[in-house]
Coordinates of C-alpha atoms and ligand atoms in Angstrom, one line a residue:
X22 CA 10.2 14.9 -3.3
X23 CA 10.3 11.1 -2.6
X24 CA 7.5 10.1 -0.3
X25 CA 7.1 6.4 -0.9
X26 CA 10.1 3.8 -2.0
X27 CA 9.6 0.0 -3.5
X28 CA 12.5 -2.1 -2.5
X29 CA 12.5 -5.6 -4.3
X30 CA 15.0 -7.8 -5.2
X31 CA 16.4 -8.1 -8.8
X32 CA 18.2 -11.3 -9.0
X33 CA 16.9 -14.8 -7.1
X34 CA 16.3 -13.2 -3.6
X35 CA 18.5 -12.9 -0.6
X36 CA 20.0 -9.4 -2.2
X37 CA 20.1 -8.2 1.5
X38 CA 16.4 -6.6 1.2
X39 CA 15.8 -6.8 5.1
X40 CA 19.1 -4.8 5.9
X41 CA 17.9 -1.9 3.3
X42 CA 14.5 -1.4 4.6
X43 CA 15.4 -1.5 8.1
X44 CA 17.7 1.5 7.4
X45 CA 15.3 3.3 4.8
X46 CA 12.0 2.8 7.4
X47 CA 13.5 5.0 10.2
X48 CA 11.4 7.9 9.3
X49 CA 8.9 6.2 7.3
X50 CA 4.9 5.9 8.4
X51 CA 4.2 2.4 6.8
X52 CA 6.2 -0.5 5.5
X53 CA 4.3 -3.0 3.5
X54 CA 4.9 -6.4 2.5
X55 CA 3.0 -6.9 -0.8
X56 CA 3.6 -10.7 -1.8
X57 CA 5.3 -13.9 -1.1
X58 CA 4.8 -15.3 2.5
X59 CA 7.0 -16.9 5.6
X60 CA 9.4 -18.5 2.5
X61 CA 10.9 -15.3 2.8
X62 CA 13.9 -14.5 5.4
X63 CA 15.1 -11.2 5.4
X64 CA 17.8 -10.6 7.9
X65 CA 18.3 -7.2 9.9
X66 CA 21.8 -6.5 11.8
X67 CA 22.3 -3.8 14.6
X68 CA 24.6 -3.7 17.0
X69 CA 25.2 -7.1 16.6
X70 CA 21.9 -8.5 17.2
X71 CA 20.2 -10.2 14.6
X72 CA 16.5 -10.6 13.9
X73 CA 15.3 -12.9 10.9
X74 CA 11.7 -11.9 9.6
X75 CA 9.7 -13.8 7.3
X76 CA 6.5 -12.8 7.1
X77 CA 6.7 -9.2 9.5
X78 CA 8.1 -6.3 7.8
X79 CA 11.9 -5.5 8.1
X80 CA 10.5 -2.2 9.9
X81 CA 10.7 -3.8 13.7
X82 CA 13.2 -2.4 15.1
X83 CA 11.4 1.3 14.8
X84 CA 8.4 1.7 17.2
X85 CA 6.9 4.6 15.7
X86 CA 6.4 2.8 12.2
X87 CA 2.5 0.4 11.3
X88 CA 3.5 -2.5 9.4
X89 CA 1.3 -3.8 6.9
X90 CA 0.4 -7.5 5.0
X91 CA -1.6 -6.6 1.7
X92 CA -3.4 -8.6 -0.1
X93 CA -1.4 -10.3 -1.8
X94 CA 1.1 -12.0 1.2
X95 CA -0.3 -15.4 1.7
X96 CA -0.2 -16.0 5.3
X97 CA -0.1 -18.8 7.8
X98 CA -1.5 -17.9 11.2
X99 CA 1.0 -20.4 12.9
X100 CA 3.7 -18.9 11.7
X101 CA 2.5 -15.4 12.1
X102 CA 1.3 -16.0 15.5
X103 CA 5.3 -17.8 15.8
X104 CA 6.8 -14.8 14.7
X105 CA 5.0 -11.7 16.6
X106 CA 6.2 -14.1 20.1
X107 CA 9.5 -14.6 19.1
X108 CA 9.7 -11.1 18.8
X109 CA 7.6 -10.5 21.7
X110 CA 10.7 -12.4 23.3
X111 CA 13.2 -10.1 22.4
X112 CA 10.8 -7.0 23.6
X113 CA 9.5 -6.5 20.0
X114 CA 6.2 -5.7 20.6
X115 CA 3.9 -5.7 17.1
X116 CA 0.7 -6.4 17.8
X117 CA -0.6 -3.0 17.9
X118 CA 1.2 -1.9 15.4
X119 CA 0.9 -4.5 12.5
X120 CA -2.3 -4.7 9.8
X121 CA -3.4 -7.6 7.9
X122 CA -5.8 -6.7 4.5
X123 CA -9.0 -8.4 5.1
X124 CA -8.3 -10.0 1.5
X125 CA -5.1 -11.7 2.2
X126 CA -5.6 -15.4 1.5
X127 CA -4.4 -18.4 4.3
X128 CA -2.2 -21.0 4.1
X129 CA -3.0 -24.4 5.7
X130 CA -1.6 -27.3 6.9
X131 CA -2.8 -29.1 3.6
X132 CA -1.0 -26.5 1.7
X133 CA 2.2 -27.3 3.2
X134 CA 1.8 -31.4 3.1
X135 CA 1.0 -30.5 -0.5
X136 CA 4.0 -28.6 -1.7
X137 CA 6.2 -31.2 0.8
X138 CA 4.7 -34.6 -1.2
X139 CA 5.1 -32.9 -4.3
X140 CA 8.6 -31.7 -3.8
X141 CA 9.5 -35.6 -2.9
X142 CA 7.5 -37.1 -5.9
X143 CA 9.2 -34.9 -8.2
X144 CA 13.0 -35.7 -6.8
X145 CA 14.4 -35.1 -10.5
X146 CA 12.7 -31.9 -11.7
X147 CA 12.0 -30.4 -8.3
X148 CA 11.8 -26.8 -7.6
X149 CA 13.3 -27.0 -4.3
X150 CA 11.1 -24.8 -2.7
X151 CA 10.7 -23.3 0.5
X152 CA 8.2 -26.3 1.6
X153 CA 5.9 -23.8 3.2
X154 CA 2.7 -24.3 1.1
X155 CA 3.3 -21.1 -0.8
X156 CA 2.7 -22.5 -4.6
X157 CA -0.5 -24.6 -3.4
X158 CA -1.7 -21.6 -1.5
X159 CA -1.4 -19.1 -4.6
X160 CA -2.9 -21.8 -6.7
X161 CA -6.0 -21.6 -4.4
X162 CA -6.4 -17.9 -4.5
X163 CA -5.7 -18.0 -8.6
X164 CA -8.9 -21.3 -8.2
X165 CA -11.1 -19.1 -6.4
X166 CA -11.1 -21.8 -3.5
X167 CA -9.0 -19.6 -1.3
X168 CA -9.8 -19.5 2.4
X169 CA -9.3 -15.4 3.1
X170 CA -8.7 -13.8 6.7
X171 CA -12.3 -12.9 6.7
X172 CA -13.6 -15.6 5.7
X173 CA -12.8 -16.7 9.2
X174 CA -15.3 -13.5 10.9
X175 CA -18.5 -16.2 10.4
X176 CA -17.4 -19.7 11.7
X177 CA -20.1 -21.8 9.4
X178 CA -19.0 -20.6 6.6
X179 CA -15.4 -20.9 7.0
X180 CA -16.4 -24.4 8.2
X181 CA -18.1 -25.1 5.1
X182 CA -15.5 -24.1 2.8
X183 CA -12.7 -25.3 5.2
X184 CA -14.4 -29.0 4.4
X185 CA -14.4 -28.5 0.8
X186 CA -10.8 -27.8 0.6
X187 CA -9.3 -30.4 3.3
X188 CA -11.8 -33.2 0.9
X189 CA -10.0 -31.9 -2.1
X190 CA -6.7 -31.7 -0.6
X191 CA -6.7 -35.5 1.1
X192 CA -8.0 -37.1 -1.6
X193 CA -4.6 -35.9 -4.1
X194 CA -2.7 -36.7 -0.6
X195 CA -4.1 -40.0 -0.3
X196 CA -4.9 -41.2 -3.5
X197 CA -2.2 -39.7 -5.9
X198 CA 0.7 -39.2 -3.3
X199 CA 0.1 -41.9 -0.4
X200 CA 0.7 -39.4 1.8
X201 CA -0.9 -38.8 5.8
X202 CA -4.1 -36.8 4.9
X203 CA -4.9 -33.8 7.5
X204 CA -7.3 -33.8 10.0
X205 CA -10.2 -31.0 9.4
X206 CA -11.6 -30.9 12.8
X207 CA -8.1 -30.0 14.1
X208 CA -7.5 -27.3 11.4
X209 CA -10.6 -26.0 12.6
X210 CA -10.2 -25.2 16.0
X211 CA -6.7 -24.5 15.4
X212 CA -7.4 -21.7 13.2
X213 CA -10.2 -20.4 15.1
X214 CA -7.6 -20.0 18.5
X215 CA -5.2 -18.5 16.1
X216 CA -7.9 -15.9 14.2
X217 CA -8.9 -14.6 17.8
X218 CA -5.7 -13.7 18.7
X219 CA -5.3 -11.5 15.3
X220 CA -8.5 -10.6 14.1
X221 CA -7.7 -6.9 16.1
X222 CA -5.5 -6.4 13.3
X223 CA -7.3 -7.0 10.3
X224 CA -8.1 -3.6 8.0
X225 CA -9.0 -2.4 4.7
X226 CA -5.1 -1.7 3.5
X227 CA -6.1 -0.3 0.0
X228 CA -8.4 2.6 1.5
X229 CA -5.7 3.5 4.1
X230 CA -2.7 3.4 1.7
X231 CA -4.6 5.8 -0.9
X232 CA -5.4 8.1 1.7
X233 CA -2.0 8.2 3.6
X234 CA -0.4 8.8 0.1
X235 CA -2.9 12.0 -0.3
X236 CA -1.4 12.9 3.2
X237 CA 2.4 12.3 1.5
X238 CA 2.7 10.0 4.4
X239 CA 6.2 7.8 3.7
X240 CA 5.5 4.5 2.8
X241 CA 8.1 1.6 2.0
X242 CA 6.9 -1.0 -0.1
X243 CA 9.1 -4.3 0.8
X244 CA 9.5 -7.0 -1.6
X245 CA 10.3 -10.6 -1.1
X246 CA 11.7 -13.0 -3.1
X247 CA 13.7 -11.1 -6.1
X248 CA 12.6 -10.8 -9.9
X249 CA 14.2 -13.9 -11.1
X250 CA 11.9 -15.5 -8.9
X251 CA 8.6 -13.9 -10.3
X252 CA 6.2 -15.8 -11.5
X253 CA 5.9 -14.1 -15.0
X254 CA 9.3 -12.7 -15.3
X255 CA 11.4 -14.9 -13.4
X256 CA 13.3 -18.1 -15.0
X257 CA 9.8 -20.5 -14.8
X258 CA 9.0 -22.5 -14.1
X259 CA 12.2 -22.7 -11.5
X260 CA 9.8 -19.8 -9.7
X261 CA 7.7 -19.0 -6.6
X262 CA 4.5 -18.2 -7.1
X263 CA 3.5 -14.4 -6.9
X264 CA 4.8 -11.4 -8.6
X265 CA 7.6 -10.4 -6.8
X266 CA 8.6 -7.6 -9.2
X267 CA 7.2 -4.0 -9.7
X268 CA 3.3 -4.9 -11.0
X269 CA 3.3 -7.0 -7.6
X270 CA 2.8 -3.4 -5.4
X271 CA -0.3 -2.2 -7.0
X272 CA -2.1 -6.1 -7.3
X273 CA -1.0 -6.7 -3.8
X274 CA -1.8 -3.2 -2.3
X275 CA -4.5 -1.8 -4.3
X276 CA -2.8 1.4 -5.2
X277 CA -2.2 2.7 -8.8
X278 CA 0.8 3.2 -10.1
X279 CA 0.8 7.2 -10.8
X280 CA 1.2 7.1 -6.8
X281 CA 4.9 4.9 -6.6
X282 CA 7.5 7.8 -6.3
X283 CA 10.5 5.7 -6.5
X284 CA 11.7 2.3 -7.3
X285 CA 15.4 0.8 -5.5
X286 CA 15.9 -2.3 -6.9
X287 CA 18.8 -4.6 -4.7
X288 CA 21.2 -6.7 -6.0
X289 CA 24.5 -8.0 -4.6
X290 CA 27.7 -7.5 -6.3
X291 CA 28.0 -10.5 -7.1
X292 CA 24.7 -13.9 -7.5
X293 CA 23.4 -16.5 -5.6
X294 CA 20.5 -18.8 -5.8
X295 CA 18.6 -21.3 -3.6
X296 CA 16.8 -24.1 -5.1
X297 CA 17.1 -25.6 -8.6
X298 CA 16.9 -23.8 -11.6
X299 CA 19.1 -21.5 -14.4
X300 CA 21.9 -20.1 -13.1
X301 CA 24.1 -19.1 -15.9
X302 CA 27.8 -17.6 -13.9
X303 CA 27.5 -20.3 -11.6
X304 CA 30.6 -21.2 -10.0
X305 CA 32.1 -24.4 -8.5
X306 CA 35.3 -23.3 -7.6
X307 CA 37.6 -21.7 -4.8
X308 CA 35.3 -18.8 -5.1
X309 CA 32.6 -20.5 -4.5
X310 CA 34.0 -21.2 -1.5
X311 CA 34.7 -17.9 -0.7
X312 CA 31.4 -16.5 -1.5
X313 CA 29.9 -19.2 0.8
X314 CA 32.0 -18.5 3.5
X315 CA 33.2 -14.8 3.4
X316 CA 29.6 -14.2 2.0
X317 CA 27.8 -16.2 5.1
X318 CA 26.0 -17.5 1.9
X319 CA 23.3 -19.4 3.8
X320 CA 19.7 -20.0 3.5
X321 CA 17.7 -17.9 6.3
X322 CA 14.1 -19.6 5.7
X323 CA 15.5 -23.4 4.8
X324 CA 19.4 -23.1 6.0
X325 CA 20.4 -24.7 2.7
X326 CA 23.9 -23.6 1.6
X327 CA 23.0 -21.0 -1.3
X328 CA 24.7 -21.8 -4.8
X329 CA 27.1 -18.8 -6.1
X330 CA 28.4 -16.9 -8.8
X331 CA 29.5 -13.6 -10.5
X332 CA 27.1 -10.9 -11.2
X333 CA 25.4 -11.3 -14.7
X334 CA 24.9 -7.8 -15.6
X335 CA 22.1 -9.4 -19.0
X336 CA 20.4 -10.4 -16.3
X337 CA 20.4 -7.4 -14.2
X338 CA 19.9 -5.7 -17.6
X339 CA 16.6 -7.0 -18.5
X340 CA 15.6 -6.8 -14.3
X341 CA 16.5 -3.1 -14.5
X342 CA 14.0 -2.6 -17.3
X343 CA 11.1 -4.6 -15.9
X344 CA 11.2 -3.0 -13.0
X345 CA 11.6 0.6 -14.5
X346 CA 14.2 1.3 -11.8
X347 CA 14.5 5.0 -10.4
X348 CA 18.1 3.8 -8.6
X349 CA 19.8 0.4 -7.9
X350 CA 21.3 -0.5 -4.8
X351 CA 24.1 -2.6 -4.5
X352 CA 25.1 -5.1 -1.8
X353 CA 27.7 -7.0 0.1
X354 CA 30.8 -5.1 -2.0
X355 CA 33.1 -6.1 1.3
X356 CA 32.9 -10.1 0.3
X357 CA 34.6 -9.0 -2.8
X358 CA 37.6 -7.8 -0.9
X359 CA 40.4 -10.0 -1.1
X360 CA 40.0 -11.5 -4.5
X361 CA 42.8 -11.5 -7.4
X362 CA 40.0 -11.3 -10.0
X363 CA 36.8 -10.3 -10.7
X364 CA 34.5 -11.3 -13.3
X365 CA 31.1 -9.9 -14.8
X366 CA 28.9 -11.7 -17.7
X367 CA 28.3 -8.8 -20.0
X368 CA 26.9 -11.4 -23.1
X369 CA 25.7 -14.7 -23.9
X370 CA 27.3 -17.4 -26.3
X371 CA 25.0 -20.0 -27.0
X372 CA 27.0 -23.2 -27.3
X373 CA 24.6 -24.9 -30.5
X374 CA 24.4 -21.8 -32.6
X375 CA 27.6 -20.2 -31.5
X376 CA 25.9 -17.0 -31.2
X377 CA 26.9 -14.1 -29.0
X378 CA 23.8 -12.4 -27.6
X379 CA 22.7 -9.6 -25.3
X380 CA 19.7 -11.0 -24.1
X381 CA 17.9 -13.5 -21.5
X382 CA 16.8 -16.3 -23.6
X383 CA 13.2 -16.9 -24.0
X384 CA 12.5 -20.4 -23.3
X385 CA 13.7 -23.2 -20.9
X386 CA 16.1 -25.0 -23.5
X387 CA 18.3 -22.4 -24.6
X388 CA 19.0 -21.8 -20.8
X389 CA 21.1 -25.0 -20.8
X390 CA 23.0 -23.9 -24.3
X391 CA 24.3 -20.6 -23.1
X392 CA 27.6 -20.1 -21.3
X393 CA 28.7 -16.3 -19.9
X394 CA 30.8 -14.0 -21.6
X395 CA 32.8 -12.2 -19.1
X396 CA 34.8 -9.2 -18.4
X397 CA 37.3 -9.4 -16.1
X398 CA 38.2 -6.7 -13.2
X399 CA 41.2 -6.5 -11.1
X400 CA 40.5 -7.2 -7.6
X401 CA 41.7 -5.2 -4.2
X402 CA 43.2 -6.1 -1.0
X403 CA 41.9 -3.1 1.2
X404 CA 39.3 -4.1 3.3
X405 CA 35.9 -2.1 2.2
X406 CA 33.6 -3.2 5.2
X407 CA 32.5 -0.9 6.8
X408 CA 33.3 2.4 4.0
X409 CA 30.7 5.2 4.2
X410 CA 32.2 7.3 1.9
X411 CA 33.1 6.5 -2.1
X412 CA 35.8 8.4 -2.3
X413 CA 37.8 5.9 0.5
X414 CA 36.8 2.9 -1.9
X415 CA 39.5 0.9 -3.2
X416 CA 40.8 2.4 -6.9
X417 CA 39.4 -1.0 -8.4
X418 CA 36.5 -1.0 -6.7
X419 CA 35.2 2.4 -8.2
X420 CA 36.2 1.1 -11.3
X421 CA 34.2 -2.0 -11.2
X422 CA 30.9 -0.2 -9.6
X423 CA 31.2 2.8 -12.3
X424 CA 31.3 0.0 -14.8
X425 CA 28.2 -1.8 -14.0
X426 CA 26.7 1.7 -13.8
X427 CA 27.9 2.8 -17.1
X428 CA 26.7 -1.2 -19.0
X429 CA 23.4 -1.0 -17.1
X430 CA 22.1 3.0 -17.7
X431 CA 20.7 3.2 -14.5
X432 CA 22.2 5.4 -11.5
X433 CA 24.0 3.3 -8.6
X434 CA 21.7 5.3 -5.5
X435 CA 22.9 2.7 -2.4
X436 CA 26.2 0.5 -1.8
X437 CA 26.0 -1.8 1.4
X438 CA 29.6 -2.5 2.6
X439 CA 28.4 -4.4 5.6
X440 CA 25.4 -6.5 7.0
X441 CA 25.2 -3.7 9.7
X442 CA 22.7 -0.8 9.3
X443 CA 24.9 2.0 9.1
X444 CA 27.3 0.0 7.1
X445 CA 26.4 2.2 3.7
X446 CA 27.3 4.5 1.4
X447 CA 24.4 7.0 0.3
X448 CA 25.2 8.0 -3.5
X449 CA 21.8 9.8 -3.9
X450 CA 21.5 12.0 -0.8
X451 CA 17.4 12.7 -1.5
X452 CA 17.6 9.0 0.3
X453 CA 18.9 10.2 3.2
X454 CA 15.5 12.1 3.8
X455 CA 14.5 8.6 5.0
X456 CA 17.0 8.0 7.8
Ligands
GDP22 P1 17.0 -10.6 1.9 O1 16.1 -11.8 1.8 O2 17.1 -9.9 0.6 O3 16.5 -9.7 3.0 O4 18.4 -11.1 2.3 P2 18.9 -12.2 3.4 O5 18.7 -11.6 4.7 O6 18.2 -13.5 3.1 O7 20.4 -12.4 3.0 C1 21.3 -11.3 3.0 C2 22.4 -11.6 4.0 O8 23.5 -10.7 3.7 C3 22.0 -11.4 5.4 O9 22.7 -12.3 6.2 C4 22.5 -9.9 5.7 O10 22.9 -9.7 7.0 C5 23.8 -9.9 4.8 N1 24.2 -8.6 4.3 C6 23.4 -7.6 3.8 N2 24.2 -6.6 3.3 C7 25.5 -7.0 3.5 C8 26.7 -6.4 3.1 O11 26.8 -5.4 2.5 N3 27.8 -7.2 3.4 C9 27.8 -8.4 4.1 N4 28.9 -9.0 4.4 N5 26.6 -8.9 4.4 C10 25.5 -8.3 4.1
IMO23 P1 13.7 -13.6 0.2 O1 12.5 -12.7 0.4 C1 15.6 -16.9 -2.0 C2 13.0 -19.9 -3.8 C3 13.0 -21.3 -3.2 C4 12.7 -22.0 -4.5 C5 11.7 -21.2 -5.2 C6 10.2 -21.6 -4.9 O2 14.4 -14.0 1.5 O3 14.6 -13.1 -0.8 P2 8.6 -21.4 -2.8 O4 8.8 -22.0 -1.4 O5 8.5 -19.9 -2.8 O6 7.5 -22.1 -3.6 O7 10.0 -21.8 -3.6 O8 11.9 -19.8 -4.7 N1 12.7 -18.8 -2.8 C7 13.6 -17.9 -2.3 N2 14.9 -17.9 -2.6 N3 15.0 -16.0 -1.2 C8 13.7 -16.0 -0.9 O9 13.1 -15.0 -0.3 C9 12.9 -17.0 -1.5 N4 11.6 -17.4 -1.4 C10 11.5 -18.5 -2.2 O10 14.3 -21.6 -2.7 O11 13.8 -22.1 -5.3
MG24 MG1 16.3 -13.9 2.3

């Protein structure tokens, strides 16, 4: 019996997370957010309407589920605060149903003028992150300088430390990046105005999660970012900053792992990544264009137009393992539709020591010397949007998806044919006990 799922992402982010656990959390008790913060932007589609959540689990839309922050999400009252009203505005109404861990740790305006002045100093080599303080912010916590949520209960203290930080923090702005510094009075009050309007929600999320579990309460454990991202398993240092693969649930929870019953990792069928870094089956080509424009291929945090390319099953591979998978779930088979060809890296040849190899290489160089092997599908011209059932899938589009499952070893559970909720195919059934 399945009583608690992980969904996280298993390639660079933006593997259509949101849309997954919006359908999984119908029947669920919690849904918690476990790392990351607002650089996230998971997008959930009903009936048209479309909500964009960064920071808020994808659970929303149903009333009778608690959301949760652990302590791991590093959080920015502003654009908490920002988010609850603009769901408030669309008669979303989560403030008595949302809980922040009292051990969650803040992100300031410093944090943000930081990341932003480092991003421009390093124009070259930059990361391209989200620019919303999320590397400086982790960096505080790993420091022990960070400023947590309750912190905040006893204002002299959180003044005191508040000082400490915005000194350190304007003297690198000032002095190393000639950059505005931040005014600490106004943080101050700012943060107090926000706290009170939140502090109602603050709990201790490790004690409730261990006992709901006892209770086989269901519990759906949202990732953000994807595994590629991760900070010790992703392609550093092109990374964010927080483990956004399987060890990030128990860190940023405080459960054990005996207690995860299930793991669905998401990937699309095919890759895309914002900001700089590897990116091995990246294409430049008419199907670029069609993955950006069929695909809606757009950032939903930043906007920026994502880069694109075919699915890199060494990759997924190596994901699939760190992860330990119970299923995968694949998205966004509909964008496919309509191409002559499609291709699929299945090995590496590394262009210096004309080696093939079945592996992710192990340090940054050999990123730059590798160049995909590929096997090469037939396409379809059916339209799959929309399919519920596998059978009515395309002949080449079975064969394609019972390929990867065959390379990869691990069982094909979910396919999304459509950025609507009910746009999905249930493979594994035990799944369905959550809708
Ligand atoms: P997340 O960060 O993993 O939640 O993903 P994003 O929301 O950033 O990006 C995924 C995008 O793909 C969103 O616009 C979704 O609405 C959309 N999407 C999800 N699944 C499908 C699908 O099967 N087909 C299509 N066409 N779009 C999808
Ligand atoms: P979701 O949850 C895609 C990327 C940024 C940048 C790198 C570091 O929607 O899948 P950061 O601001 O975190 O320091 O940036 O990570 N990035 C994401 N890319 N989806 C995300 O989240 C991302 N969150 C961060 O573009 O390359
Ligand atoms: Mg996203």
């Amino acid at each position: 019996m399945i009583n608690n799922i992980v969904i996280l992402g298993i390639q660079w982010g933006d593997e259509g997370k949101g849309k997954i656990v919006d359908l999984l959390s119908k029947k669920s008790d919690f849904v918690v957010r476990y790392q990351g913060g607002n650089n996230a932007g998971h997008t959930l589609l009903v009936k048209k309407k479309k909500i964009i959540l960064h920071l808020i689990p994808s659970c929303v839309l149903h009333k009778n589920v608690t959301a949760i922050l652990g302590n791991n999400v590093v959080v920015s009252l502003k654009a908490l605060l920002k988010e609850i009203n603009h769901l408030k505005e669309r008669n979303i109404f989560v403030q008595k149903r949302l809980i922040l861990s009292n051990s969650l740790s803040l992100i300031f305006k410093y944090h943000i003028s930081i990341d932003q002045a480092r991003e421009d100093e390093n124009r070259k080599s930059s990361i391209g992150t989200t620019n919303k303080g999320i590397g400086p912010a982790y960096e505080d916590k790993i420091a022990r300088r960070a400023i947590r949520i309750s912190d905040l209960y006893n204002k002299s203290y959180f003044k005191k430390i508040l000082k400490k930080n915005v000194e350190y923090y304007n003297f690198q702005l000032l002095n190393f990046y000639h950059k505005k510094v931040v005014s600490y009075k106004k943080i101050f009050s700012e943060t107090i105005f926000q706290f009170n309007q939140i502090k109602h929600m603050i709990g201790d999320v490790s004690s409730l999660l261990n006992s709901e579990m006892k209770n086989k309460s269901k519990i759906i454990f949202e990732g953000a970012q994807g595994s590629l991202l991760d900070i010790d398993h992703g392609t550093y240092p092109y990374v964010s900053s927080s483990n956004s693969s399987i060890g990030g649930v128990c860190t940023g929870t405080g459960i054990g792992i005996k207690n995860i019953d299930y793991v669905l990792g998401v990937s699309k069928f095919y890759s895309t990544r914002v900001g700089n870094g590897p990116f091995p089956t990246e294409l430049s080509d008419k199907n670029n264009d069609h993955f950006s424009f069929i695909g809606k291929e757009f950032g939903a945090t930043t906007g920026r137009k994502r880069r694109t390319g075919w699915l890199d099953l060494v990759i997924l591979k190596r994901m699939i393992n760190i992860n330990s998978l119970s299923g995968l779930c694949l998205t966004k088979l509909d964008v496919l539709d309509g191409l002559k060809e499609i291709k699929v890296c299945i090995q590496y040849f590394n262009k210096i020591t004309h080696q093939k190899f079945d592996n992710y290489p192990l340090n940054k160089q050999d990123w730059k010397n590798i160049i995909p092997i590929y096997k090469i599908f037939k396409g379809w011209k059916e339209k799959t949007r929309g399919i519920k059932n596998f059978d009515q899938l395309p002949k080449n589009a079975k064969r394609y998806i019972n390929f990867i499952q065959k390379f990869t070893h691990v069982s094909i559970d979910l396919i999304s044919t459509g950025p609507e909720r009910d746009e999905t195919i249930f493979i594994n059934h035990n799944l369905k006990n959550f809708i």
